[in-house]
Rosetta silent file (secondary structure, phi, psi, omega in degrees, C-alpha in Angstrom):
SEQUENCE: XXXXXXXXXXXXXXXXXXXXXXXXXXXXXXXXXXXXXXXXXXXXXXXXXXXXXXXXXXXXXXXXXXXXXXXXXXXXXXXXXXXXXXXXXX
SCORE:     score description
SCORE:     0.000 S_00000001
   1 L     0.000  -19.968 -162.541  -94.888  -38.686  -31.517 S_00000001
   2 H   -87.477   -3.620 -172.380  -96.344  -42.442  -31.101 S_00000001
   3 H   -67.342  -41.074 -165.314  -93.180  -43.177  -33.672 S_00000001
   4 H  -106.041    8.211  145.267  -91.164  -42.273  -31.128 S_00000001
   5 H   -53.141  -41.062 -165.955  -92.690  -43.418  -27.878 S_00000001
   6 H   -89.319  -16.118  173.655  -92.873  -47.153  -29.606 S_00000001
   7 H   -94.580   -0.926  165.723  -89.022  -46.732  -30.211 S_00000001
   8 H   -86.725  -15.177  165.148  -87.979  -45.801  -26.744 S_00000001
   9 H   -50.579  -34.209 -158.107  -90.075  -49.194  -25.717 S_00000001
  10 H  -107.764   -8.179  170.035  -88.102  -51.450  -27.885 S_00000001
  11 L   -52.969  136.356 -178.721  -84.717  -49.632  -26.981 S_00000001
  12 L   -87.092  155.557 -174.327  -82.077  -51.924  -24.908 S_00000001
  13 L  -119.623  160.689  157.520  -80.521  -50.179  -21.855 S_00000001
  14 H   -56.275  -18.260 -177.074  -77.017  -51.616  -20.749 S_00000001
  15 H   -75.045  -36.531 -167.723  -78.431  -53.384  -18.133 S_00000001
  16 H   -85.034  -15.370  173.335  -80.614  -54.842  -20.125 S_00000001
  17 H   -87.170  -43.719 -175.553  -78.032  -56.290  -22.662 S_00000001
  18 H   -50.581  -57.807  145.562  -75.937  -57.331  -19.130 S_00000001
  19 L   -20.783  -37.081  168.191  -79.187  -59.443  -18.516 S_00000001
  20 L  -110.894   14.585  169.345  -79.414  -61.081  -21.220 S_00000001
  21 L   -95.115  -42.107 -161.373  -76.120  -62.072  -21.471 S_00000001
  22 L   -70.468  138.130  178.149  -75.675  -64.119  -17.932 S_00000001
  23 L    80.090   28.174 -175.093  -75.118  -67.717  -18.662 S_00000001
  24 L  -148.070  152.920 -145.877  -73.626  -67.249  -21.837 S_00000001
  25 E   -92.983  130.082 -160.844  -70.274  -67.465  -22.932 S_00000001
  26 E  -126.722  128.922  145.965  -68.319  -63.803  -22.699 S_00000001
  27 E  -125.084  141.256 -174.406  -65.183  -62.525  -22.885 S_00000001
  28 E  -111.659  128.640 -156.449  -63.912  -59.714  -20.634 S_00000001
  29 E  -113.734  134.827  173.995  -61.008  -57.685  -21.400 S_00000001
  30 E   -93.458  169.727 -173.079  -59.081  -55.838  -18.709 S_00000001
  31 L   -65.770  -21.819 -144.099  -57.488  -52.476  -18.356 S_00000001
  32 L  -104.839    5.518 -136.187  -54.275  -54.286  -18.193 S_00000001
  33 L    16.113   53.736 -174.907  -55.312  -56.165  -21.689 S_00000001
  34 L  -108.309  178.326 -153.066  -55.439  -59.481  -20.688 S_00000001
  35 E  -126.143  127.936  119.546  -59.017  -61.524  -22.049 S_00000001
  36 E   -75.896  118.906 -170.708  -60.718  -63.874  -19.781 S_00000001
  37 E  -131.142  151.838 -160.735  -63.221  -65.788  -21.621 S_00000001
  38 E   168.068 -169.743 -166.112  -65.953  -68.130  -19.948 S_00000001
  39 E  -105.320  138.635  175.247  -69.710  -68.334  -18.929 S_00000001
  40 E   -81.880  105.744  177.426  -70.971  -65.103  -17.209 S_00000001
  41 E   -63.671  -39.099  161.097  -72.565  -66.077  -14.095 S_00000001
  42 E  -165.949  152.286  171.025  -73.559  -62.991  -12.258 S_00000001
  43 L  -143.047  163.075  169.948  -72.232  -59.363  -12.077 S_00000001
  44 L  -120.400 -171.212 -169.759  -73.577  -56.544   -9.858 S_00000001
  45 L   -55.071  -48.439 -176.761  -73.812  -52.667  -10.203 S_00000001
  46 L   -57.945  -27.295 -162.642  -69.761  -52.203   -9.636 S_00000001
  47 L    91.578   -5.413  169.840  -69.336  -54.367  -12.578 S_00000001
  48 L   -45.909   75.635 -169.443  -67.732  -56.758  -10.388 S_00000001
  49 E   -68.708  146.669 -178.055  -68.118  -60.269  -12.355 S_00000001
  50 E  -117.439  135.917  169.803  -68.497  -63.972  -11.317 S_00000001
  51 E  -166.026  143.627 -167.525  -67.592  -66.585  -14.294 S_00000001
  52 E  -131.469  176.654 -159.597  -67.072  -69.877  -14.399 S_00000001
  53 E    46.607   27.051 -167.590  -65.195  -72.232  -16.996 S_00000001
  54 E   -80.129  157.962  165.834  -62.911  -69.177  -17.460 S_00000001
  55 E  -115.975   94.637 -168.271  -60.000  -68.964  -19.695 S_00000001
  56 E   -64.450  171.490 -175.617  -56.822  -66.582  -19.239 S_00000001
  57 E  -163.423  117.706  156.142  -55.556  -64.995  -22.593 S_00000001
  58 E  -120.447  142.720  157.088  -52.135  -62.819  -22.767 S_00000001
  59 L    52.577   29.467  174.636  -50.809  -61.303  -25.883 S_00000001
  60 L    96.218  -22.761  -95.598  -53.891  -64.067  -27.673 S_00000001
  61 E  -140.858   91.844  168.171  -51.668  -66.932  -25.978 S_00000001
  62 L   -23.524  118.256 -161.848  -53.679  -69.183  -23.536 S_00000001
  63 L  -141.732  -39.996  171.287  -51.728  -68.850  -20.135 S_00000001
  64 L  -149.129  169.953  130.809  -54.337  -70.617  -17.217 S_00000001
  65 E  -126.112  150.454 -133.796  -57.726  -72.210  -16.462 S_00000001
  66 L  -120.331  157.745  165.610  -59.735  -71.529  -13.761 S_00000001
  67 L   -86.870  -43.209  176.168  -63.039  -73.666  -12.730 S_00000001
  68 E  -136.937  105.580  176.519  -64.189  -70.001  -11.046 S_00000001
  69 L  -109.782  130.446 -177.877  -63.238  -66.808  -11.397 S_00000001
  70 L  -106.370  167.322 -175.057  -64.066  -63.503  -10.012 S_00000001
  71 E  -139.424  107.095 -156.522  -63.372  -60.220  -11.438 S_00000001
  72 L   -62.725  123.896  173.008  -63.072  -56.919   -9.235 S_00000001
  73 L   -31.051    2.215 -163.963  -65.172  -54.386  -11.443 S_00000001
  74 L  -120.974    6.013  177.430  -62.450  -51.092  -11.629 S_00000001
  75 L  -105.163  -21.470  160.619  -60.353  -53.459  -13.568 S_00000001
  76 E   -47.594  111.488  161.836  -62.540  -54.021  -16.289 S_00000001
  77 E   -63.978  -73.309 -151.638  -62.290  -52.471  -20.097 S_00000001
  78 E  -153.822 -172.185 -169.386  -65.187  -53.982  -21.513 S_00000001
  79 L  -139.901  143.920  122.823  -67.821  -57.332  -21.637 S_00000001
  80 L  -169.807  155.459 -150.016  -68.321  -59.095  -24.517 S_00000001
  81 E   -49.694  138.418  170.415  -70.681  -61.745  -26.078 S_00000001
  82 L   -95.731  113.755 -168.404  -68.284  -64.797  -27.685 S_00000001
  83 L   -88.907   -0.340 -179.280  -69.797  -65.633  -30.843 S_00000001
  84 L  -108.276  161.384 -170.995  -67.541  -69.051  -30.630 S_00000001
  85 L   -91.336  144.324  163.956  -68.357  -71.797  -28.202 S_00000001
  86 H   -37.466  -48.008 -163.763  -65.456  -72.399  -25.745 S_00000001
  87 H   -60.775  -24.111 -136.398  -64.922  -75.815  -27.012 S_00000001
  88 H  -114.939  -11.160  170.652  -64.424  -74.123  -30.455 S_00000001
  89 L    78.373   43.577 -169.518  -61.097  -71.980  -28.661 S_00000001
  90 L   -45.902    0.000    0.000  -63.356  -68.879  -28.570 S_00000001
């Protein structure tokens, strides 16, 4: 039993991956599939996101950039970590 007691300790929750994410460079893909990629700055429980340095992306294809963007949470697919630096055309 202590096998499995020490692995529900070291288990990540989503929140806790959300957390450890902020201030790091993300891209978030919408229901609608378009990509916004940038630094996450803060999100709350709706999933509602704040990011700055964002970048739109349609059909791959660079289309605006924003200094700040927000993003209402029901529109969201998914969050995830950018393993390329922005500078790098993540």
């Amino acid at each position: 039993m202590s096998g499995a007691a020490e692995k529900a300790s070291t288990t990540k929750t989503p929140a806790d991956f959300l957390k450890s994410i902020r201030g790091r460079p993300v891209v978030v893909k919408l229901n609608s599939g378009v990509d916004y990629r940038g630094i996450l700055a803060c999100l709350d429980g709706y999933m509602n996101i704040a990011m700055e340095q964002t970048e739109e992306y349609v059909n791959g294809q660079l289309k605006n950039k924003y200094g700040d963007a927000f993003i209402r949470g029901n529109n969201v697919l998914y969050i995830s970590t950018s393993k390329r630096t922005l500078a790098e055309g993540a």
